[in-house]
Amino acid sequence: MKAALLKVAREDFIPSEYRDYAYEEVPLPLPGAAATISCPHSYPLFYEPLGLDRGQRFLEIGAGSGYGAAVAREIVGGEGRVVSIEIDPLTHEFARRNLERAGYGDVLLVLGDGWLGYPAAAPYDRIAVTAACPGMPAPLIAQLVPGGRAIAPLVEDSRQVLTLATKQADGTTRSEPLCEVLYVALRRKRAGR
């Protein structure tokens, strides 16, 4: 994890007017509606409990600037696969440019509704949802391999709890609450749009 964070230049994934704040522990705004790049500590907070490792197939919901996908690509290596979904066209384009410029053109960046996942590249070993949702999206669990793990900030009453779910052999999940967090809400594509 540390090697991946040191290799990917976070400042290359941030709008130029915020580059001086690249390593500050604050979320920074991105092009698009309510889009941000998470605080630097957020990436190990998500990826370490997942056990993200070399050779795995990883799905990220909420591409943001592309930084998380680049860090994940460094971890899974060339023998792994990173797919990242972004719902906002402006944010998607920003991530695409950043990933290509930084040499991560092999990350599959999808414009779409992350709640639905991306079945065309499934199954996945690990899934990270980087926006708050009312529960772990069933389509994502369906795209996990048995023994696979998904992590997401789940809304519980007035708080968000980062939760790790492990898919069992029978298709059910075992969930473990990790800590309280604060993320933007997961956006869904509206019918007819």
Short mmCIF file of C-alpha atoms in Angstrom, two decimals:
data_model
loop_
_atom_site.label_atom_id
_atom_site.label_comp_id
_atom_site.label_asym_id
_atom_site.label_seq_id
_atom_site.Cartn_x
_atom_site.Cartn_y
_atom_site.Cartn_z
CA MET A 1 0.00 0.00 0.00
CA LYS A 2 2.73 2.45 0.98
CA ALA A 3 4.69 1.82 -2.23
CA ALA A 4 1.57 2.46 -4.33
CA LEU A 5 0.81 5.72 -2.52
CA LEU A 6 4.39 6.89 -2.96
CA LYS A 7 4.43 6.00 -6.66
CA VAL A 8 1.20 7.76 -7.71
CA ALA A 9 1.60 11.54 -7.65
CA ARG A 10 -1.63 12.75 -6.03
CA GLU A 11 -1.07 16.30 -7.28
CA ASP A 12 -1.46 15.01 -10.86
CA PHE A 13 -5.07 14.04 -10.08
CA ILE A 14 -6.22 17.36 -8.63
CA PRO A 15 -7.41 20.51 -10.45
CA SER A 16 -4.49 22.91 -10.86
CA GLU A 17 -5.97 25.53 -8.53
CA TYR A 18 -5.89 23.02 -5.62
CA ARG A 19 -2.51 21.34 -6.23
CA ASP A 20 -0.90 23.10 -3.27
CA TYR A 21 -3.38 21.21 -1.06
CA ALA A 22 -2.80 17.77 -2.60
CA TYR A 23 -1.56 16.16 0.61
CA GLU A 24 -3.74 18.04 3.09
CA GLU A 25 -6.25 15.92 5.01
CA VAL A 26 -9.26 17.54 3.36
CA PRO A 27 -11.45 16.46 0.45
CA LEU A 28 -10.92 18.69 -2.58
CA PRO A 29 -13.50 19.66 -5.24
CA LEU A 30 -13.42 18.14 -8.72
CA PRO A 31 -15.23 18.97 -11.95
CA GLY A 32 -18.81 17.63 -11.85
CA ALA A 33 -21.73 17.68 -9.44
CA ALA A 34 -20.71 17.19 -5.78
CA ALA A 35 -17.50 15.44 -6.87
CA THR A 36 -14.45 15.39 -4.60
CA ILE A 37 -11.15 13.61 -4.22
CA SER A 38 -11.07 12.00 -0.78
CA CYS A 39 -8.52 12.80 1.92
CA PRO A 40 -5.19 10.97 1.49
CA HIS A 41 -5.83 8.66 4.48
CA SER A 42 -9.04 7.37 2.86
CA TYR A 43 -7.28 5.10 0.39
CA PRO A 44 -5.54 2.85 2.95
CA LEU A 45 -8.71 3.05 5.05
CA PHE A 46 -10.57 1.34 2.19
CA TYR A 47 -7.89 -0.81 0.54
CA GLU A 48 -6.20 -2.36 3.59
CA PRO A 49 -9.35 -3.99 5.08
CA LEU A 50 -10.23 -5.22 1.58
CA GLY A 51 -6.90 -7.01 1.41
CA LEU A 52 -6.36 -5.58 -2.07
CA ASP A 53 -3.42 -7.48 -3.54
CA ARG A 54 -1.47 -8.30 -6.68
CA GLY A 55 -3.37 -10.10 -9.43
CA GLN A 56 -6.86 -9.27 -8.16
CA ARG A 57 -9.80 -7.95 -10.18
CA PHE A 58 -10.95 -4.73 -8.53
CA LEU A 59 -14.08 -2.65 -9.09
CA GLU A 60 -14.23 0.94 -7.83
CA ILE A 61 -17.56 2.76 -7.62
CA GLY A 62 -16.94 6.50 -7.90
CA ALA A 63 -13.89 7.19 -10.05
CA GLY A 64 -13.56 10.79 -8.93
CA SER A 65 -10.23 12.11 -10.20
CA GLY A 66 -8.90 8.64 -11.09
CA TYR A 67 -6.41 8.70 -8.21
CA GLY A 68 -7.93 5.74 -6.35
CA ALA A 69 -7.95 3.66 -9.53
CA ALA A 70 -4.28 4.51 -10.17
CA VAL A 71 -3.31 3.51 -6.61
CA ALA A 72 -5.32 0.29 -6.98
CA ARG A 73 -3.62 -0.43 -10.33
CA GLU A 74 -0.22 -0.12 -8.66
CA ILE A 75 -1.34 -2.63 -6.02
CA VAL A 76 -2.94 -5.24 -8.33
CA GLY A 77 -0.19 -4.91 -10.93
CA GLY A 78 -0.29 -5.84 -14.60
CA GLU A 79 -1.71 -9.28 -13.87
CA GLY A 80 -4.70 -7.72 -12.09
CA ARG A 81 -7.54 -5.61 -13.46
CA VAL A 82 -9.01 -2.29 -12.31
CA VAL A 83 -12.47 -1.17 -13.41
CA SER A 84 -13.76 2.20 -12.18
CA ILE A 85 -17.27 3.58 -12.67
CA GLU A 86 -18.22 7.25 -12.60
CA ILE A 87 -21.77 8.58 -13.06
CA ASP A 88 -20.94 12.23 -13.77
CA PRO A 89 -19.75 12.92 -17.35
CA LEU A 90 -17.52 15.88 -16.36
CA THR A 91 -15.88 13.93 -13.54
CA HIS A 92 -15.51 10.87 -15.81
CA GLU A 93 -13.70 12.95 -18.43
CA PHE A 94 -11.43 14.51 -15.78
CA ALA A 95 -10.52 11.02 -14.49
CA ARG A 96 -9.94 9.71 -18.03
CA ARG A 97 -7.50 12.51 -18.85
CA ASN A 98 -5.66 12.09 -15.54
CA LEU A 99 -5.31 8.31 -15.87
CA GLU A 100 -4.06 8.52 -19.46
CA ARG A 101 -1.59 11.32 -18.69
CA ALA A 102 -0.23 9.41 -15.67
CA GLY A 103 0.25 6.19 -17.64
CA TYR A 104 -2.75 4.23 -16.37
CA GLY A 105 -4.55 3.85 -19.69
CA ASP A 106 -5.18 0.16 -18.94
CA VAL A 107 -7.66 1.08 -16.17
CA LEU A 108 -11.14 0.46 -17.58
CA LEU A 109 -13.09 3.65 -16.86
CA VAL A 110 -16.85 3.32 -17.32
CA LEU A 111 -19.46 6.10 -17.46
CA GLY A 112 -22.50 4.68 -15.69
CA ASP A 113 -24.50 3.94 -12.56
CA GLY A 114 -22.15 2.40 -10.01
CA TRP A 115 -25.02 0.84 -8.03
CA LEU A 116 -25.35 -1.62 -10.93
CA GLY A 117 -21.66 -2.45 -11.08
CA TYR A 118 -20.13 -3.56 -14.37
CA PRO A 119 -21.17 -7.17 -15.12
CA ALA A 120 -19.22 -7.26 -18.41
CA ALA A 121 -15.91 -7.50 -16.50
CA ALA A 122 -17.20 -9.51 -13.52
CA PRO A 123 -16.53 -11.38 -11.36
CA TYR A 124 -14.43 -9.23 -9.04
CA ASP A 125 -12.25 -10.18 -6.09
CA ARG A 126 -12.64 -6.80 -4.40
CA ILE A 127 -15.10 -3.89 -4.69
CA ALA A 128 -14.87 -0.41 -3.13
CA VAL A 129 -17.86 1.95 -3.08
CA THR A 130 -16.53 5.45 -2.45
CA ALA A 131 -19.89 7.11 -1.79
CA ALA A 132 -22.45 6.62 0.96
CA CYS A 133 -25.35 4.27 0.26
CA PRO A 134 -28.31 2.96 2.28
CA GLY A 135 -27.07 -0.62 2.05
CA MET A 136 -24.55 -2.73 0.16
CA PRO A 137 -25.86 -2.77 -3.44
CA ALA A 138 -27.10 -6.28 -4.29
CA PRO A 139 -25.83 -6.10 -7.90
CA LEU A 140 -22.29 -5.56 -6.57
CA ILE A 141 -22.48 -8.54 -4.22
CA ALA A 142 -23.71 -10.63 -7.16
CA GLN A 143 -20.55 -9.63 -9.08
CA LEU A 144 -18.19 -10.70 -6.26
CA VAL A 145 -16.49 -14.09 -6.27
CA PRO A 146 -17.20 -16.33 -3.25
CA GLY A 147 -14.78 -15.14 -0.58
CA GLY A 148 -14.62 -11.73 -2.26
CA ARG A 149 -14.88 -8.52 -0.25
CA ALA A 150 -16.71 -5.24 -0.74
CA ILE A 151 -16.38 -2.08 1.32
CA ALA A 152 -18.73 0.90 1.45
CA PRO A 153 -19.86 3.75 3.71
CA LEU A 154 -23.36 2.61 4.74
CA VAL A 155 -25.91 5.09 6.04
CA GLU A 156 -27.22 4.12 9.48
CA ASP A 157 -29.64 6.63 11.00
CA SER A 158 -27.78 9.97 10.87
CA ARG A 159 -24.28 8.54 10.47
CA GLN A 160 -22.18 6.65 7.94
CA VAL A 161 -20.32 3.49 8.90
CA LEU A 162 -17.55 2.12 6.71
CA THR A 163 -18.55 -1.54 6.40
CA LEU A 164 -16.63 -4.53 5.05
CA ALA A 165 -18.75 -7.32 3.54
CA THR A 166 -17.36 -10.76 2.71
CA LYS A 167 -19.31 -12.96 0.30
CA GLN A 168 -19.87 -16.47 1.62
CA ALA A 169 -19.98 -19.63 -0.52
CA ASP A 170 -23.81 -19.65 -0.33
CA GLY A 171 -24.01 -16.08 -1.72
CA THR A 172 -24.84 -14.38 1.59
CA THR A 173 -22.53 -11.80 3.13
CA ARG A 174 -20.90 -11.41 6.51
CA SER A 175 -20.57 -7.72 7.40
CA GLU A 176 -18.15 -6.01 9.75
CA PRO A 177 -18.52 -2.33 10.73
CA LEU A 178 -15.11 -0.62 10.75
CA CYS A 179 -15.46 3.07 11.63
CA GLU A 180 -17.57 6.17 11.14
CA VAL A 181 -16.85 8.19 8.00
CA LEU A 182 -18.35 11.01 5.98
CA TYR A 183 -18.77 10.71 2.20
CA VAL A 184 -20.95 12.24 -0.50
CA ALA A 185 -24.08 10.22 -1.31
CA LEU A 186 -23.97 7.63 -4.07
CA ARG A 187 -25.79 9.06 -7.07
CA ARG A 188 -28.09 6.91 -9.18
CA LYS A 189 -29.06 7.30 -12.79
CA ARG A 190 -32.67 8.40 -13.06
CA ALA A 191 -35.10 6.45 -15.23
CA GLY A 192 -35.34 7.88 -18.73
CA ARG A 193 -31.96 9.63 -18.53
#
